[in-house]
Coordinates of C-alpha atoms in Angstrom, one line a residue:
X1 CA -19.0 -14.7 24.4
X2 CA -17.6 -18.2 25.9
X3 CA -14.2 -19.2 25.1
X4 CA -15.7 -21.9 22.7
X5 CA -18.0 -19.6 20.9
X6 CA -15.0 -17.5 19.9
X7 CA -12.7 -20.7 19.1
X8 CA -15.4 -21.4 16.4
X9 CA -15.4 -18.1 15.4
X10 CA -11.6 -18.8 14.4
X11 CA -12.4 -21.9 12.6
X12 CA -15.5 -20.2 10.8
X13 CA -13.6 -17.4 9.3
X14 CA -9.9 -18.9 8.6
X15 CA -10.3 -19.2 5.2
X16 CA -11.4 -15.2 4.6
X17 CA -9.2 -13.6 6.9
X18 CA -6.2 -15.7 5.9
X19 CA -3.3 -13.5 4.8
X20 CA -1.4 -14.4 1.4
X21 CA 1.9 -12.5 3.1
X22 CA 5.5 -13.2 1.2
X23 CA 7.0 -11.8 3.7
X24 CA 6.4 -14.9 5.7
X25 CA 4.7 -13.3 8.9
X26 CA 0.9 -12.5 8.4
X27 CA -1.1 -11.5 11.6
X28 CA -2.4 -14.2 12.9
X29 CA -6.5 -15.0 12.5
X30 CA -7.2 -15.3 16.0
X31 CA -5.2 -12.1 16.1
X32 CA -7.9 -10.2 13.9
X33 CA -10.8 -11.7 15.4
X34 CA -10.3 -11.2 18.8
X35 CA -9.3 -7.3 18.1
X36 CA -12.1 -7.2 15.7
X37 CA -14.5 -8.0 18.4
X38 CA -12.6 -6.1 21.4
X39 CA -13.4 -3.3 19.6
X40 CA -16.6 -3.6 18.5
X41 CA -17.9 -4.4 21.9
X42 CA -15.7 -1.0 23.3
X43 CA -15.1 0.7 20.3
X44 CA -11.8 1.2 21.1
X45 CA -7.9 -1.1 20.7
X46 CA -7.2 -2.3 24.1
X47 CA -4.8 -4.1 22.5
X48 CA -2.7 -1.1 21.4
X49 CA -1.4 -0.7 24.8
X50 CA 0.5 -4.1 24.6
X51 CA 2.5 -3.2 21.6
X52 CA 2.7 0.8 21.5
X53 CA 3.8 1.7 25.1
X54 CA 6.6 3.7 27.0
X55 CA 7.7 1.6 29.1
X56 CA 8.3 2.8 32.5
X57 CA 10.1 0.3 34.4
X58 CA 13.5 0.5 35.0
X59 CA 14.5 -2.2 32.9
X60 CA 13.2 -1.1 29.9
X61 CA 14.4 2.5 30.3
X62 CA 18.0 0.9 31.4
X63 CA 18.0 -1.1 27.8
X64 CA 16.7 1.8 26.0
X65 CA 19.7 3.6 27.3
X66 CA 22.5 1.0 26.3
X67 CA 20.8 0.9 22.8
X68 CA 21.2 4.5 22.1
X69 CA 24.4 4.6 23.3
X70 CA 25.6 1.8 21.0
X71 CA 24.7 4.1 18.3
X72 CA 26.5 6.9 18.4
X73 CA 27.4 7.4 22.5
X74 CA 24.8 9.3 23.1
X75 CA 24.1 9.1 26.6
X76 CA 20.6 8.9 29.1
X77 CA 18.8 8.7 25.7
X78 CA 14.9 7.4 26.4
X79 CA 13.5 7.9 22.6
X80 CA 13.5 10.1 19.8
X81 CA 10.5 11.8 18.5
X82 CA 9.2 13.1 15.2
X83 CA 6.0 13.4 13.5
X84 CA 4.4 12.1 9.8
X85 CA 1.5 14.1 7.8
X86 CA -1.3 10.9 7.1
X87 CA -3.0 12.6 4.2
X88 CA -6.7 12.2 4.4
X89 CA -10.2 13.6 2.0
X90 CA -11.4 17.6 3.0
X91 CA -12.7 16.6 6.2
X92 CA -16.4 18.4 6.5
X93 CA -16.4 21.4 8.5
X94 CA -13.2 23.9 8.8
X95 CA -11.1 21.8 6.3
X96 CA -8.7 24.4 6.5
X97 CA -6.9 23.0 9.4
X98 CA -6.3 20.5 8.1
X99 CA -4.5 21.5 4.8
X100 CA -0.8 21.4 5.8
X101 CA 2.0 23.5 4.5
X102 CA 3.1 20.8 1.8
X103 CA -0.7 21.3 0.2
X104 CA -2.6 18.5 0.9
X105 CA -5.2 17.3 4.1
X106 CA -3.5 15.6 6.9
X107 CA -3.4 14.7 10.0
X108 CA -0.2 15.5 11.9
X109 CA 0.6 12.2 13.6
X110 CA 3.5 12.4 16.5
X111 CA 5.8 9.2 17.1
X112 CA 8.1 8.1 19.3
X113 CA 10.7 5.1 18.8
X114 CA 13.5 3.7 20.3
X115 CA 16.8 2.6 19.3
X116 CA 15.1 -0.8 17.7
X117 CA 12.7 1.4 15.8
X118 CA 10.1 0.5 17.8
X119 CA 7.2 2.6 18.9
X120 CA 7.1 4.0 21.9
X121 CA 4.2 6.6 21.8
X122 CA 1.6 7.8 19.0
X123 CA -0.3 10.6 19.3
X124 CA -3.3 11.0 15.9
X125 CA -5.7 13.8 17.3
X126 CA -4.3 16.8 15.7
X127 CA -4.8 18.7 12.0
X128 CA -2.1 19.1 9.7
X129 CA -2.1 22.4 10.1
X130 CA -0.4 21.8 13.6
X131 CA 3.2 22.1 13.7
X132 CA 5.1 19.7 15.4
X133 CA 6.3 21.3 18.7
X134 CA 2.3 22.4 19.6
X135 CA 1.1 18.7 19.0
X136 CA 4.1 17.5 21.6
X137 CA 3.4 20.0 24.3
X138 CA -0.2 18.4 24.4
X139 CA 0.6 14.9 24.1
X140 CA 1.2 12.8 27.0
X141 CA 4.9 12.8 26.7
X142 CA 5.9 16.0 28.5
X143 CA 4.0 14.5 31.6
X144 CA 5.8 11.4 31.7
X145 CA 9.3 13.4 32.4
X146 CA 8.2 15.5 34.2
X147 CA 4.8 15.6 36.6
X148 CA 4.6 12.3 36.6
X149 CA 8.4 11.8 36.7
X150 CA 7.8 8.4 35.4
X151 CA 10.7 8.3 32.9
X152 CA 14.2 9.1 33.8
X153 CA 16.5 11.0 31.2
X154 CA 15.8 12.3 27.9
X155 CA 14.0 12.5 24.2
X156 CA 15.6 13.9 21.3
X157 CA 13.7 15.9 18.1
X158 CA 14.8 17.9 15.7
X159 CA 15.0 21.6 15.2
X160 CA 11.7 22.6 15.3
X161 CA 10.7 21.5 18.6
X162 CA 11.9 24.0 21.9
X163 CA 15.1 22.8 23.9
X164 CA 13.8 21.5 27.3
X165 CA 15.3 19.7 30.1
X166 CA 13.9 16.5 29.0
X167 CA 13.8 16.9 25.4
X168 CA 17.8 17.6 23.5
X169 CA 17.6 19.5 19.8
X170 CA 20.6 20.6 17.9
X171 CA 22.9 23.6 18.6
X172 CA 21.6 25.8 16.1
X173 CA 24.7 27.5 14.6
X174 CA 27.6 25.4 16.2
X175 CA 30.7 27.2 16.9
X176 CA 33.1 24.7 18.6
X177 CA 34.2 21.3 18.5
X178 CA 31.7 20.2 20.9
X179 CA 28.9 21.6 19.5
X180 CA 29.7 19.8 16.1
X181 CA 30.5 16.9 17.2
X182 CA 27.0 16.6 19.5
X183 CA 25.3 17.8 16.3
X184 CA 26.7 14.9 14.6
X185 CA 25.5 12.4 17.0
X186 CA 22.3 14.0 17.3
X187 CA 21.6 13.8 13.5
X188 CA 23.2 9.7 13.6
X189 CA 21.0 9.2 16.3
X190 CA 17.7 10.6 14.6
X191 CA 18.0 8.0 12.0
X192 CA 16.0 5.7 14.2
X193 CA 12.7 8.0 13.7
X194 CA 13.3 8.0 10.3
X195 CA 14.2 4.3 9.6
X196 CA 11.1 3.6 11.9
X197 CA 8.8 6.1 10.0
X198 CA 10.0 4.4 6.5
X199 CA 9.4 1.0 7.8
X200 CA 6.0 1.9 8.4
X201 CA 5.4 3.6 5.2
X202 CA 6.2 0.3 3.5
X203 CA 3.5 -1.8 4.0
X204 CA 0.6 1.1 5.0
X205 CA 1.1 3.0 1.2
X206 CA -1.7 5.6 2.6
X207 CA 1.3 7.2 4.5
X208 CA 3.5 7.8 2.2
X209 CA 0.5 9.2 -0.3
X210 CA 1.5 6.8 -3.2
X211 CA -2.0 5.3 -3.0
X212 CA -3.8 8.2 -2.7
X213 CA -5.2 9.5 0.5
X214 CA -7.6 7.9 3.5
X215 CA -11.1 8.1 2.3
X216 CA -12.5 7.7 5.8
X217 CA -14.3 10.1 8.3
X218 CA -11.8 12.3 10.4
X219 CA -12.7 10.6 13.2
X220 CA -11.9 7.4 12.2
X221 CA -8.2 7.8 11.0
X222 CA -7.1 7.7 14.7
X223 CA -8.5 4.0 15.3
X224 CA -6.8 3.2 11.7
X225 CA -3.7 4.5 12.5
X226 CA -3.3 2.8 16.0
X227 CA -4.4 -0.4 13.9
X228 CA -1.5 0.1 11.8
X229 CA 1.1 0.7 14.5
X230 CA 0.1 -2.7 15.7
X231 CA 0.0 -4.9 13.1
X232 CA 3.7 -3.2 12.7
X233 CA 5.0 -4.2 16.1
X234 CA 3.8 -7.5 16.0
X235 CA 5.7 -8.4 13.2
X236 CA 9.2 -6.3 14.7
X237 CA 8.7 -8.6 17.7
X238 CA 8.3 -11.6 15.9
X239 CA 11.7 -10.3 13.8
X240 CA 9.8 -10.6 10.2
X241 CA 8.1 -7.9 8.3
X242 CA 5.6 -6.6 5.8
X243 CA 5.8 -7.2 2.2
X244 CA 4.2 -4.1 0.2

């Protein structure tokens, strides 16, 4: 398409795709249209890269670092990772992975924020069934600490993922000082996953199930959820946000 056959395209649908937003911040029409028709021409997001990305230069790791440790002095801190059950219909065929221990269909969806609550990383490929630690270990972020070396320092989860060198839990039955008081941060620190996962939640009700769950084909929930991530970062760069 020529640059003037997508400007009409703009001007044609304005009015429909238009975005009656309180919150002061819709996503822009041109926005929607030119994703729209990235992906129907490569069924896939390109654009997801440009908002949902670890980034690797040293910059960006170096501010990542100072932002952490304005929180609780946590130090060498690249992200902190967690994952959210997206509940979804019986999927056809072994629906059985996919029924989580909380009792309902899911996909297990793994995130990764920084110290602004942005995302860093999302990984949807995986059935509720799969705890938390297995969907990490096969996601891409193991690789960038460590074959690929890409990212310098560390990640921090929660208890139920395995202590590596590049990933810190919590001490699990602290008995000094120390180990209290690195619990403590650890636990201030990992309110930035769950301030960023709410955030989300707020405008995307099919998250937190208070709509019900996503009637769509397994297959698609990926694209929907990458959608979703995007449309959120857009508005945390732009410093406005959803209204539900």
């Amino acid at each position: 398409m020529s640059r003037e056959t997508v400007m009409h395209l703009f001007v044609l649908l304005n009015d429909d795709l238009q975005l009656m937003d309180f919150s002061g911040h819709p996503m822009p029409v041109a926005l929607k249209v030119t994703v729209a028709l990235t992906f129907y021409a490569s069924a896939s997001f390109q654009r997801a890269g440009d908002y949902v990305r670890f980034g690797t230069d040293p910059e960006s790791q170096h501010q990542r670092a100072l932002g952490f440790v304005s929180i609780t002095g946590f130090p060498q801190v690249r992200g902190f990772t967690d994952c959210t059950h997206l509940a979804i219909k019986a999927p056809v065929g072994q629906p059985a992975a996919f029924l989580n221990r909380k009792g309902f269909y899911s996909l297990n969806v793994q995130l990764v924020c920084d110290h602004r609550n942005r995302f860093l990383q999302m990984c949807a490929r995986f059935p509720g069934s799969c705890h938390d630690s297995f969907i990490l270990c096969r996601s891409q972020v193991p690789m960038l600490f460590t074959a690929l070396a890409q990212i310098q320092g560390r990640i921090l989860g929660d208890k139920g993922y395995p202590l590596q060198t590049w990933l810190l839990t919590p001490v699990r039955n602290p008995a000094s000082d120390a180990e209290k008081r690195y619990n403590a941060c650890h636990g201030s620190t990992r309110a930035t996953i769950e301030q960023a996962i709410e955030m989300l939640q707020m405008p995307f009700c099919c998250l937190d199930r208070s709509d019900g769950a996503l009637q769509h084909a397994t297959e698609r929930v990926p694209h929907i959820v990458s959608a979703m991530l995007c449309s959120a970062q857009l508005c945390n760069t732009e410093g406005g946000g959803f209204a539900r």
